[in-house]
Amino acid sequence: MHIPEMDRILLDESEIQAKVGELAAAVSRDYRGKEVRLIAVLKGAVIFMADLARRLEVPVSFDFMAVSSYGHSTQSSGVVRILKDLDESIEGRHVLIVEDIVDTGLTLRYLLDLLEGRRPASLRVCALLDKVGGRKVAVPIHYRGFEIPNQFVVGYGLDYMERYRNVPFLFIMKPEAQAAGKPAV
Ligand code: PRP
């Protein structure tokens, strides 16, 4: 696929898939004998969740939440809005939140507080990408894939104006495209 806005590849497909396998092995080991409710945060986490789930060796069920923190901006607004809640109760369940990326931590902080109040048996986080330099609030990440630089990354679920989520690798945008992706003020 030709991607005109791409500066360079940050993580190629084989690096990502190897890490997904490592994360799945760790989760499978820790949850042996238990059933896990995977909760993906739409939309970006769908690709990671699909790959992770297929490598897990414990019984799993899926549920989804939609929250909005960015809109079409490339910077976090800090505003978390709930767009779609879970379909099922998580009371007494072992819940694993699956996130593609943790940046400011605001989305995850909100989700952890919300879901903890619903009395799950356990609540952990699996995030493929950790943009540590963007953090505004501290959040626990029990299973973490990669630490990445504080740059605008796209692919493997992450979008540029809703495009390129299907790209199997992770790439850094050209600076001029990053600027173009910001909303007009
Ligand atoms: C991304 C990502 C997380 C959130 C993390 O979603 O999937 O949910 O941002 O950012 P934070 O740590 O700064 O809160 P986004 O809002 O871009 O929605 P999308 O997955 O639908 O693209």
Short mmCIF file of N, CA and C and ligand atoms in Angstrom, two decimals:
data_model
loop_
_atom_site.label_atom_id
_atom_site.label_comp_id
_atom_site.label_asym_id
_atom_site.label_seq_id
_atom_site.Cartn_x
_atom_site.Cartn_y
_atom_site.Cartn_z
N MET A 1 0.84 -1.19 0.00
CA MET A 1 0.00 0.00 0.00
C MET A 1 0.89 1.25 0.00
N HIS A 2 0.54 2.20 -0.87
CA HIS A 2 1.28 3.46 -0.89
C HIS A 2 0.67 4.42 0.14
N ILE A 3 1.52 4.90 1.04
CA ILE A 3 1.04 5.80 2.10
C ILE A 3 1.81 7.11 1.98
N PRO A 4 1.22 8.10 1.31
CA PRO A 4 1.96 9.34 1.06
C PRO A 4 2.35 10.10 2.31
N GLU A 5 1.56 9.94 3.39
CA GLU A 5 1.85 10.70 4.62
C GLU A 5 2.88 10.02 5.52
N MET A 6 3.38 8.85 5.10
CA MET A 6 4.30 8.12 5.98
C MET A 6 5.72 8.68 5.93
N ASP A 7 6.27 8.90 7.13
CA ASP A 7 7.67 9.28 7.23
C ASP A 7 8.53 8.03 7.26
N ARG A 8 8.31 7.18 8.28
CA ARG A 8 9.08 5.93 8.38
C ARG A 8 8.31 4.91 9.20
N ILE A 9 8.68 3.65 9.01
CA ILE A 9 8.08 2.58 9.80
C ILE A 9 8.72 2.57 11.18
N LEU A 10 7.88 2.50 12.22
CA LEU A 10 8.39 2.41 13.59
C LEU A 10 8.48 0.95 14.03
N LEU A 11 7.42 0.18 13.79
CA LEU A 11 7.41 -1.25 14.15
C LEU A 11 6.85 -2.02 12.96
N ASP A 12 7.62 -2.99 12.47
CA ASP A 12 7.10 -3.73 11.31
C ASP A 12 6.18 -4.86 11.78
N GLU A 13 5.57 -5.50 10.80
CA GLU A 13 4.54 -6.50 11.11
C GLU A 13 5.09 -7.64 11.95
N SER A 14 6.29 -8.10 11.64
CA SER A 14 6.83 -9.25 12.38
C SER A 14 7.18 -8.87 13.82
N GLU A 15 7.68 -7.64 14.03
CA GLU A 15 7.95 -7.18 15.40
C GLU A 15 6.67 -7.13 16.22
N ILE A 16 5.62 -6.60 15.61
CA ILE A 16 4.34 -6.49 16.32
C ILE A 16 3.80 -7.87 16.64
N GLN A 17 3.82 -8.75 15.66
CA GLN A 17 3.24 -10.09 15.88
C GLN A 17 4.03 -10.87 16.92
N ALA A 18 5.34 -10.70 16.94
CA ALA A 18 6.15 -11.38 17.97
C ALA A 18 5.77 -10.88 19.36
N LYS A 19 5.58 -9.58 19.47
CA LYS A 19 5.21 -9.00 20.77
C LYS A 19 3.81 -9.44 21.18
N VAL A 20 2.90 -9.50 20.24
CA VAL A 20 1.55 -9.98 20.56
C VAL A 20 1.62 -11.41 21.10
N GLY A 21 2.47 -12.22 20.52
CA GLY A 21 2.65 -13.58 21.00
C GLY A 21 3.19 -13.62 22.43
N GLU A 22 4.15 -12.74 22.73
CA GLU A 22 4.70 -12.67 24.09
C GLU A 22 3.63 -12.25 25.09
N LEU A 23 2.87 -11.24 24.72
CA LEU A 23 1.82 -10.75 25.61
C LEU A 23 0.76 -11.84 25.84
N ALA A 24 0.40 -12.54 24.77
CA ALA A 24 -0.61 -13.60 24.88
C ALA A 24 -0.11 -14.73 25.79
N ALA A 25 1.17 -15.02 25.69
CA ALA A 25 1.73 -16.08 26.53
C ALA A 25 1.68 -15.68 28.00
N ALA A 26 1.99 -14.42 28.29
CA ALA A 26 1.96 -13.93 29.68
C ALA A 26 0.54 -13.94 30.22
N VAL A 27 -0.41 -13.48 29.41
CA VAL A 27 -1.81 -13.47 29.85
C VAL A 27 -2.31 -14.90 30.06
N SER A 28 -2.00 -15.78 29.14
CA SER A 28 -2.45 -17.18 29.24
C SER A 28 -1.90 -17.84 30.50
N ARG A 29 -0.66 -17.52 30.82
CA ARG A 29 -0.02 -18.08 32.02
C ARG A 29 -0.71 -17.55 33.28
N ASP A 30 -0.93 -16.26 33.34
CA ASP A 30 -1.49 -15.64 34.55
C ASP A 30 -2.96 -16.01 34.79
N TYR A 31 -3.69 -16.27 33.72
CA TYR A 31 -5.13 -16.54 33.86
C TYR A 31 -5.47 -18.02 33.70
N ARG A 32 -4.45 -18.87 33.82
CA ARG A 32 -4.72 -20.31 33.66
C ARG A 32 -5.82 -20.76 34.62
N GLY A 33 -6.78 -21.51 34.10
CA GLY A 33 -7.87 -22.00 34.94
C GLY A 33 -9.01 -21.00 35.11
N LYS A 34 -8.86 -19.82 34.49
CA LYS A 34 -9.89 -18.79 34.60
C LYS A 34 -10.41 -18.44 33.21
N GLU A 35 -11.56 -17.77 33.20
CA GLU A 35 -12.10 -17.24 31.95
C GLU A 35 -11.92 -15.73 31.96
N VAL A 36 -11.54 -15.18 30.84
CA VAL A 36 -11.22 -13.75 30.77
C VAL A 36 -12.24 -13.02 29.91
N ARG A 37 -12.74 -11.91 30.42
CA ARG A 37 -13.57 -11.01 29.62
C ARG A 37 -12.66 -9.93 29.04
N LEU A 38 -12.46 -10.00 27.74
CA LEU A 38 -11.64 -8.98 27.07
C LEU A 38 -12.53 -7.80 26.72
N ILE A 39 -12.10 -6.61 27.13
CA ILE A 39 -12.84 -5.40 26.80
C ILE A 39 -11.95 -4.51 25.94
N ALA A 40 -12.37 -4.35 24.70
CA ALA A 40 -11.61 -3.48 23.80
C ALA A 40 -12.27 -2.12 23.76
N VAL A 41 -11.43 -1.11 23.65
CA VAL A 41 -11.90 0.25 23.52
C VAL A 41 -11.88 0.60 22.04
N LEU A 42 -13.09 0.80 21.49
CA LEU A 42 -13.21 1.09 20.05
C LEU A 42 -12.60 2.44 19.73
N LYS A 43 -12.12 2.64 18.51
CA LYS A 43 -12.04 1.61 17.50
C LYS A 43 -10.66 0.99 17.43
N GLY A 44 -9.68 1.76 17.86
CA GLY A 44 -8.29 1.40 17.58
C GLY A 44 -7.86 0.04 18.10
N ALA A 45 -8.43 -0.39 19.23
CA ALA A 45 -7.95 -1.61 19.88
C ALA A 45 -8.45 -2.89 19.21
N VAL A 46 -9.35 -2.74 18.23
CA VAL A 46 -9.97 -3.92 17.62
C VAL A 46 -8.94 -4.83 16.93
N ILE A 47 -8.03 -4.23 16.24
CA ILE A 47 -7.03 -5.02 15.50
C ILE A 47 -6.15 -5.80 16.49
N PHE A 48 -5.66 -5.10 17.51
CA PHE A 48 -4.82 -5.74 18.53
C PHE A 48 -5.60 -6.82 19.26
N MET A 49 -6.85 -6.53 19.63
CA MET A 49 -7.64 -7.51 20.37
C MET A 49 -7.85 -8.77 19.53
N ALA A 50 -8.12 -8.60 18.26
CA ALA A 50 -8.35 -9.76 17.39
C ALA A 50 -7.10 -10.65 17.32
N ASP A 51 -5.95 -10.03 17.20
CA ASP A 51 -4.70 -10.81 17.14
C ASP A 51 -4.38 -11.43 18.48
N LEU A 52 -4.50 -10.64 19.55
CA LEU A 52 -4.19 -11.14 20.90
C LEU A 52 -5.10 -12.32 21.25
N ALA A 53 -6.39 -12.14 21.04
CA ALA A 53 -7.37 -13.16 21.44
C ALA A 53 -7.08 -14.50 20.77
N ARG A 54 -6.63 -14.43 19.51
CA ARG A 54 -6.39 -15.67 18.78
C ARG A 54 -5.14 -16.40 19.24
N ARG A 55 -4.33 -15.71 20.04
CA ARG A 55 -3.13 -16.36 20.58
C ARG A 55 -3.33 -16.80 22.03
N LEU A 56 -4.47 -16.47 22.64
CA LEU A 56 -4.69 -16.82 24.04
C LEU A 56 -5.10 -18.28 24.18
N GLU A 57 -4.66 -18.88 25.26
CA GLU A 57 -4.93 -20.30 25.50
C GLU A 57 -5.89 -20.50 26.68
N VAL A 58 -6.61 -19.44 27.04
CA VAL A 58 -7.65 -19.54 28.07
C VAL A 58 -8.97 -19.13 27.43
N PRO A 59 -10.10 -19.58 28.03
CA PRO A 59 -11.40 -19.17 27.46
C PRO A 59 -11.59 -17.66 27.59
N VAL A 60 -12.10 -17.07 26.53
CA VAL A 60 -12.32 -15.62 26.56
C VAL A 60 -13.71 -15.28 26.03
N SER A 61 -14.23 -14.15 26.47
CA SER A 61 -15.40 -13.55 25.83
C SER A 61 -15.04 -12.10 25.55
N PHE A 62 -15.77 -11.50 24.63
CA PHE A 62 -15.48 -10.13 24.19
C PHE A 62 -16.57 -9.17 24.64
N ASP A 63 -16.19 -7.96 24.94
CA ASP A 63 -17.16 -6.87 25.02
C ASP A 63 -16.44 -5.60 24.57
N PHE A 64 -17.22 -4.58 24.29
CA PHE A 64 -16.63 -3.37 23.69
C PHE A 64 -17.18 -2.11 24.34
N MET A 65 -16.31 -1.13 24.46
CA MET A 65 -16.73 0.19 24.89
C MET A 65 -16.26 1.19 23.85
N ALA A 66 -17.00 2.24 23.72
CA ALA A 66 -16.56 3.33 22.85
C ALA A 66 -16.49 4.59 23.69
N VAL A 67 -15.33 5.19 23.73
CA VAL A 67 -15.18 6.48 24.38
C VAL A 67 -14.45 7.39 23.40
N SER A 68 -14.58 8.64 23.60
CA SER A 68 -13.95 9.58 22.69
C SER A 68 -13.08 10.55 23.47
N SER A 69 -11.83 10.64 23.06
CA SER A 69 -10.97 11.62 23.70
C SER A 69 -10.28 12.53 22.69
N TYR A 70 -10.20 12.08 21.43
CA TYR A 70 -9.44 12.83 20.44
C TYR A 70 -10.28 13.47 19.34
N GLY A 71 -11.34 12.79 18.95
CA GLY A 71 -12.02 13.21 17.73
C GLY A 71 -11.06 13.14 16.56
N HIS A 72 -11.03 14.13 15.73
CA HIS A 72 -10.11 14.12 14.59
C HIS A 72 -8.82 14.89 14.91
N SER A 73 -8.66 15.28 16.13
CA SER A 73 -7.44 15.98 16.50
C SER A 73 -6.31 14.98 16.70
N THR A 74 -5.08 15.41 16.51
CA THR A 74 -3.93 14.54 16.78
C THR A 74 -3.44 14.73 18.20
N GLN A 75 -4.02 15.64 18.93
CA GLN A 75 -3.64 15.87 20.32
C GLN A 75 -4.79 15.51 21.24
N SER A 76 -4.48 14.99 22.40
CA SER A 76 -5.54 14.64 23.33
C SER A 76 -6.17 15.89 23.90
N SER A 77 -7.49 15.93 23.85
CA SER A 77 -8.20 17.07 24.42
C SER A 77 -8.36 16.93 25.93
N GLY A 78 -8.18 15.69 26.43
CA GLY A 78 -8.38 15.44 27.85
C GLY A 78 -9.83 15.20 28.20
N VAL A 79 -10.72 15.31 27.21
CA VAL A 79 -12.13 15.10 27.46
C VAL A 79 -12.50 13.66 27.12
N VAL A 80 -13.03 12.93 28.07
CA VAL A 80 -13.45 11.55 27.83
C VAL A 80 -14.97 11.51 27.83
N ARG A 81 -15.53 11.06 26.73
CA ARG A 81 -16.98 10.92 26.62
C ARG A 81 -17.31 9.45 26.39
N ILE A 82 -18.34 8.94 27.04
CA ILE A 82 -18.75 7.55 26.82
C ILE A 82 -19.76 7.52 25.69
N LEU A 83 -19.43 6.79 24.64
CA LEU A 83 -20.28 6.71 23.45
C LEU A 83 -21.05 5.40 23.40
N LYS A 84 -20.43 4.33 23.91
CA LYS A 84 -21.11 3.03 23.98
C LYS A 84 -20.63 2.30 25.22
N ASP A 85 -21.58 1.83 26.02
CA ASP A 85 -21.20 1.10 27.23
C ASP A 85 -21.12 -0.40 26.92
N LEU A 86 -20.67 -1.17 27.88
CA LEU A 86 -20.59 -2.62 27.74
C LEU A 86 -21.98 -3.22 27.55
N ASP A 87 -22.04 -4.36 26.87
CA ASP A 87 -23.31 -5.08 26.72
C ASP A 87 -23.63 -5.91 27.95
N GLU A 88 -22.57 -6.45 28.60
CA GLU A 88 -22.77 -7.42 29.68
C GLU A 88 -22.22 -6.87 30.99
N SER A 89 -22.78 -7.38 32.10
CA SER A 89 -22.23 -7.07 33.42
C SER A 89 -20.84 -7.70 33.56
N ILE A 90 -19.96 -7.05 34.30
CA ILE A 90 -18.64 -7.62 34.56
C ILE A 90 -18.50 -8.03 36.02
N GLU A 91 -19.56 -7.96 36.78
CA GLU A 91 -19.48 -8.32 38.19
C GLU A 91 -18.99 -9.76 38.34
N GLY A 92 -17.95 -9.93 39.14
CA GLY A 92 -17.40 -11.26 39.38
C GLY A 92 -16.55 -11.81 38.26
N ARG A 93 -16.34 -11.04 37.20
CA ARG A 93 -15.56 -11.49 36.04
C ARG A 93 -14.11 -11.04 36.13
N HIS A 94 -13.24 -11.82 35.50
CA HIS A 94 -11.85 -11.40 35.34
C HIS A 94 -11.77 -10.58 34.06
N VAL A 95 -11.54 -9.29 34.24
CA VAL A 95 -11.63 -8.36 33.12
C VAL A 95 -10.23 -7.89 32.71
N LEU A 96 -10.00 -7.94 31.41
CA LEU A 96 -8.74 -7.43 30.86
C LEU A 96 -9.09 -6.37 29.82
N ILE A 97 -8.74 -5.13 30.13
CA ILE A 97 -8.93 -4.04 29.17
C ILE A 97 -7.82 -4.13 28.12
N VAL A 98 -8.22 -4.16 26.87
CA VAL A 98 -7.25 -4.24 25.78
C VAL A 98 -7.21 -2.89 25.08
N GLU A 99 -6.04 -2.27 25.10
CA GLU A 99 -5.88 -0.95 24.48
C GLU A 99 -4.78 -1.00 23.44
N ASP A 100 -4.98 -0.28 22.35
CA ASP A 100 -3.91 -0.18 21.36
C ASP A 100 -2.81 0.75 21.87
N ILE A 101 -3.20 1.89 22.48
CA ILE A 101 -2.19 2.86 22.90
C ILE A 101 -2.64 3.58 24.17
N VAL A 102 -1.69 3.82 25.05
CA VAL A 102 -1.91 4.69 26.20
C VAL A 102 -1.02 5.91 26.00
N ASP A 103 -1.64 7.08 25.99
CA ASP A 103 -0.91 8.32 25.73
C ASP A 103 -0.96 9.17 27.01
N THR A 104 -1.98 10.03 27.12
CA THR A 104 -2.09 10.82 28.35
C THR A 104 -2.46 9.95 29.56
N GLY A 105 -3.13 8.84 29.28
CA GLY A 105 -3.64 7.97 30.35
C GLY A 105 -5.05 8.34 30.78
N LEU A 106 -5.58 9.43 30.23
CA LEU A 106 -6.90 9.91 30.67
C LEU A 106 -8.01 8.92 30.34
N THR A 107 -7.95 8.32 29.16
CA THR A 107 -8.98 7.35 28.78
C THR A 107 -8.95 6.15 29.72
N LEU A 108 -7.76 5.64 29.93
CA LEU A 108 -7.62 4.45 30.77
C LEU A 108 -7.97 4.74 32.23
N ARG A 109 -7.57 5.90 32.73
CA ARG A 109 -7.92 6.28 34.11
C ARG A 109 -9.44 6.29 34.29
N TYR A 110 -10.10 6.87 33.32
CA TYR A 110 -11.57 6.93 33.35
C TYR A 110 -12.16 5.53 33.34
N LEU A 111 -11.67 4.68 32.45
CA LEU A 111 -12.20 3.32 32.33
C LEU A 111 -11.95 2.50 33.58
N LEU A 112 -10.76 2.61 34.13
CA LEU A 112 -10.42 1.84 35.33
C LEU A 112 -11.33 2.23 36.48
N ASP A 113 -11.52 3.53 36.67
CA ASP A 113 -12.40 3.98 37.75
C ASP A 113 -13.83 3.51 37.53
N LEU A 114 -14.29 3.62 36.29
CA LEU A 114 -15.66 3.22 35.97
C LEU A 114 -15.87 1.73 36.19
N LEU A 115 -14.96 0.92 35.66
CA LEU A 115 -15.14 -0.54 35.68
C LEU A 115 -14.86 -1.12 37.06
N GLU A 116 -13.94 -0.52 37.79
CA GLU A 116 -13.66 -0.98 39.17
C GLU A 116 -14.93 -0.89 40.01
N GLY A 117 -15.71 0.13 39.78
CA GLY A 117 -16.96 0.33 40.52
C GLY A 117 -18.02 -0.72 40.23
N ARG A 118 -17.81 -1.51 39.18
CA ARG A 118 -18.79 -2.56 38.83
C ARG A 118 -18.40 -3.92 39.41
N ARG A 119 -17.45 -3.92 40.30
CA ARG A 119 -17.05 -5.08 41.09
C ARG A 119 -16.64 -6.32 40.29
N PRO A 120 -15.69 -6.15 39.36
CA PRO A 120 -15.15 -7.33 38.70
C PRO A 120 -14.30 -8.14 39.69
N ALA A 121 -14.09 -9.43 39.39
CA ALA A 121 -13.22 -10.25 40.25
C ALA A 121 -11.79 -9.74 40.16
N SER A 122 -11.39 -9.29 38.97
CA SER A 122 -10.08 -8.67 38.79
C SER A 122 -10.16 -7.74 37.59
N LEU A 123 -9.25 -6.79 37.56
CA LEU A 123 -9.25 -5.80 36.48
C LEU A 123 -7.82 -5.44 36.13
N ARG A 124 -7.41 -5.78 34.93
CA ARG A 124 -6.05 -5.49 34.48
C ARG A 124 -6.09 -4.84 33.10
N VAL A 125 -4.92 -4.39 32.67
CA VAL A 125 -4.79 -3.68 31.40
C VAL A 125 -3.70 -4.33 30.55
N CYS A 126 -4.02 -4.53 29.28
CA CYS A 126 -3.03 -4.97 28.30
C CYS A 126 -2.99 -3.92 27.20
N ALA A 127 -1.87 -3.23 27.07
CA ALA A 127 -1.74 -2.18 26.06
C ALA A 127 -0.55 -2.48 25.16
N LEU A 128 -0.78 -2.43 23.87
CA LEU A 128 0.33 -2.72 22.95
C LEU A 128 1.36 -1.61 22.95
N LEU A 129 0.89 -0.35 22.96
CA LEU A 129 1.80 0.78 22.81
C LEU A 129 1.69 1.72 24.01
N ASP A 130 2.83 2.11 24.52
CA ASP A 130 2.86 3.02 25.66
C ASP A 130 3.68 4.25 25.27
N LYS A 131 2.95 5.36 25.05
CA LYS A 131 3.62 6.62 24.72
C LYS A 131 3.89 7.33 26.05
N VAL A 132 4.94 6.90 26.73
CA VAL A 132 5.18 7.34 28.11
C VAL A 132 5.36 8.85 28.21
N GLY A 133 5.91 9.46 27.16
CA GLY A 133 6.16 10.90 27.19
C GLY A 133 4.89 11.73 27.17
N GLY A 134 3.77 11.12 26.86
CA GLY A 134 2.51 11.86 26.79
C GLY A 134 1.70 11.82 28.06
N ARG A 135 2.21 11.12 29.07
CA ARG A 135 1.39 10.82 30.24
C ARG A 135 1.02 12.07 31.07
N LYS A 136 -0.27 12.19 31.39
CA LYS A 136 -0.75 13.26 32.28
C LYS A 136 -1.21 12.71 33.61
N VAL A 137 -1.72 11.47 33.60
CA VAL A 137 -2.12 10.81 34.85
C VAL A 137 -1.53 9.41 34.87
N ALA A 138 -1.16 8.96 36.07
CA ALA A 138 -0.55 7.63 36.21
C ALA A 138 -1.60 6.55 36.04
N VAL A 139 -1.26 5.53 35.27
CA VAL A 139 -2.15 4.38 35.09
C VAL A 139 -1.32 3.10 35.11
N PRO A 140 -1.88 2.02 35.68
CA PRO A 140 -1.16 0.75 35.66
C PRO A 140 -1.32 0.08 34.30
N ILE A 141 -0.23 -0.44 33.77
CA ILE A 141 -0.31 -1.27 32.55
C ILE A 141 0.33 -2.60 32.91
N HIS A 142 -0.49 -3.62 33.10
CA HIS A 142 0.01 -4.91 33.58
C HIS A 142 0.73 -5.66 32.48
N TYR A 143 0.25 -5.54 31.26
CA TYR A 143 0.88 -6.19 30.10
C TYR A 143 1.14 -5.10 29.07
N ARG A 144 2.42 -4.80 28.84
CA ARG A 144 2.77 -3.69 27.97
C ARG A 144 3.64 -4.18 26.81
N GLY A 145 3.25 -3.80 25.60
CA GLY A 145 4.01 -4.21 24.43
C GLY A 145 5.26 -3.39 24.22
N PHE A 146 5.12 -2.18 23.69
CA PHE A 146 6.26 -1.34 23.34
C PHE A 146 6.14 0.05 23.96
N GLU A 147 7.24 0.58 24.42
CA GLU A 147 7.33 2.02 24.70
C GLU A 147 7.65 2.70 23.39
N ILE A 148 6.89 3.74 23.07
CA ILE A 148 7.13 4.43 21.79
C ILE A 148 7.36 5.92 22.06
N PRO A 149 8.03 6.58 21.12
CA PRO A 149 8.30 8.01 21.29
C PRO A 149 7.04 8.85 21.19
N ASN A 150 7.14 10.06 21.67
CA ASN A 150 5.99 10.97 21.69
C ASN A 150 5.79 11.61 20.32
N GLN A 151 5.44 10.74 19.34
CA GLN A 151 5.20 11.20 17.98
C GLN A 151 3.87 10.63 17.50
N PHE A 152 3.38 11.17 16.41
CA PHE A 152 2.07 10.74 15.88
C PHE A 152 2.26 9.46 15.10
N VAL A 153 1.77 8.36 15.67
CA VAL A 153 1.93 7.05 15.03
C VAL A 153 0.59 6.56 14.49
N VAL A 154 0.67 5.83 13.40
CA VAL A 154 -0.52 5.37 12.67
C VAL A 154 -0.30 3.94 12.21
N GLY A 155 -1.40 3.20 12.07
CA GLY A 155 -1.36 1.82 11.60
C GLY A 155 -1.70 0.86 12.72
N TYR A 156 -1.93 -0.39 12.38
CA TYR A 156 -2.27 -1.43 13.33
C TYR A 156 -3.38 -0.96 14.30
N GLY A 157 -4.43 -0.42 13.72
CA GLY A 157 -5.59 0.02 14.51
C GLY A 157 -5.63 1.53 14.71
N LEU A 158 -4.48 2.18 14.66
CA LEU A 158 -4.46 3.63 14.89
C LEU A 158 -4.66 4.36 13.56
N ASP A 159 -5.45 5.40 13.61
CA ASP A 159 -5.85 6.05 12.37
C ASP A 159 -5.22 7.42 12.17
N TYR A 160 -5.26 7.83 10.91
CA TYR A 160 -5.03 9.22 10.54
C TYR A 160 -6.31 9.67 9.84
N MET A 161 -7.14 10.45 10.53
CA MET A 161 -8.43 10.87 10.00
C MET A 161 -9.23 9.66 9.50
N GLU A 162 -9.26 8.62 10.36
CA GLU A 162 -10.00 7.36 10.15
C GLU A 162 -9.39 6.44 9.11
N ARG A 163 -8.26 6.81 8.52
CA ARG A 163 -7.63 5.93 7.52
C ARG A 163 -6.46 5.18 8.15
N TYR A 164 -6.07 4.12 7.46
CA TYR A 164 -4.86 3.33 7.75
C TYR A 164 -4.94 2.45 8.98
N ARG A 165 -6.14 2.28 9.57
CA ARG A 165 -6.24 1.36 10.71
C ARG A 165 -5.87 -0.07 10.29
N ASN A 166 -6.09 -0.39 9.02
CA ASN A 166 -5.85 -1.75 8.51
C ASN A 166 -4.41 -2.01 8.12
N VAL A 167 -3.55 -1.02 8.20
CA VAL A 167 -2.14 -1.23 7.86
C VAL A 167 -1.51 -2.15 8.92
N PRO A 168 -0.83 -3.23 8.51
CA PRO A 168 -0.37 -4.22 9.50
C PRO A 168 0.89 -3.82 10.27
N PHE A 169 1.44 -2.65 9.97
CA PHE A 169 2.61 -2.17 10.70
C PHE A 169 2.31 -0.79 11.30
N LEU A 170 3.25 -0.30 12.10
CA LEU A 170 3.05 1.00 12.75
C LEU A 170 4.05 1.99 12.15
N PHE A 171 3.55 3.14 11.74
CA PHE A 171 4.45 4.11 11.12
C PHE A 171 4.28 5.50 11.71
N ILE A 172 5.33 6.30 11.53
CA ILE A 172 5.32 7.70 11.98
C ILE A 172 4.94 8.58 10.80
N MET A 173 4.06 9.53 11.07
CA MET A 173 3.60 10.44 10.03
C MET A 173 4.67 11.48 9.69
N LYS A 174 4.64 11.94 8.47
CA LYS A 174 5.47 13.09 8.10
C LYS A 174 5.01 14.31 8.91
N PRO A 175 5.94 15.16 9.32
CA PRO A 175 5.55 16.33 10.15
C PRO A 175 4.48 17.19 9.49
N GLU A 176 4.56 17.37 8.16
CA GLU A 176 3.57 18.24 7.50
C GLU A 176 2.18 17.60 7.54
N ALA A 177 2.12 16.26 7.49
CA ALA A 177 0.82 15.58 7.58
C ALA A 177 0.28 15.67 9.00
N GLN A 178 1.18 15.62 9.97
CA GLN A 178 0.76 15.75 11.36
C GLN A 178 0.09 17.11 11.57
N ALA A 179 0.70 18.14 11.03
CA ALA A 179 0.15 19.48 11.17
C ALA A 179 -1.21 19.57 10.46
N ALA A 180 -1.32 18.91 9.29
CA ALA A 180 -2.57 18.97 8.52
C ALA A 180 -3.68 18.22 9.24
N GLY A 181 -3.31 17.25 10.11
CA GLY A 181 -4.32 16.46 10.81
C GLY A 181 -4.93 17.17 11.99
N LYS A 182 -4.37 18.30 12.36
CA LYS A 182 -4.92 19.04 13.49
C LYS A 182 -6.11 19.85 13.02
N PRO A 183 -7.08 20.02 13.89
CA PRO A 183 -8.26 20.77 13.49
C PRO A 183 -7.93 22.25 13.30
N ALA A 184 -8.66 22.88 12.39
CA ALA A 184 -8.48 24.31 12.20
C ALA A 184 -9.00 25.04 13.41
N VAL A 185 -8.29 26.06 13.85
CA VAL A 185 -8.75 26.82 15.03
C VAL A 185 -9.00 28.26 14.66
C1 PRP B 1 -6.96 6.21 21.43
C2 PRP B 1 -6.65 4.87 22.09
C3 PRP B 1 -7.06 5.09 23.51
C4 PRP B 1 -6.81 6.57 23.74
C5 PRP B 1 -5.55 6.74 24.51
O1 PRP B 1 -8.28 6.22 21.01
O2 PRP B 1 -7.35 3.81 21.49
O3 PRP B 1 -8.42 4.76 23.72
O4 PRP B 1 -6.72 7.18 22.46
O5 PRP B 1 -5.23 8.10 24.68
P1 PRP B 1 -5.05 8.78 26.10
O6 PRP B 1 -4.12 7.91 26.90
O7 PRP B 1 -4.43 10.11 25.76
O8 PRP B 1 -6.38 8.92 26.73
P2 PRP B 1 -8.90 7.42 20.15
O9 PRP B 1 -9.53 8.41 21.08
O10 PRP B 1 -7.88 7.94 19.19
O11 PRP B 1 -10.09 6.70 19.38
P3 PRP B 1 -10.03 5.57 18.23
O12 PRP B 1 -9.41 4.34 18.86
O13 PRP B 1 -11.45 5.35 17.84
O14 PRP B 1 -9.18 6.11 17.11
#
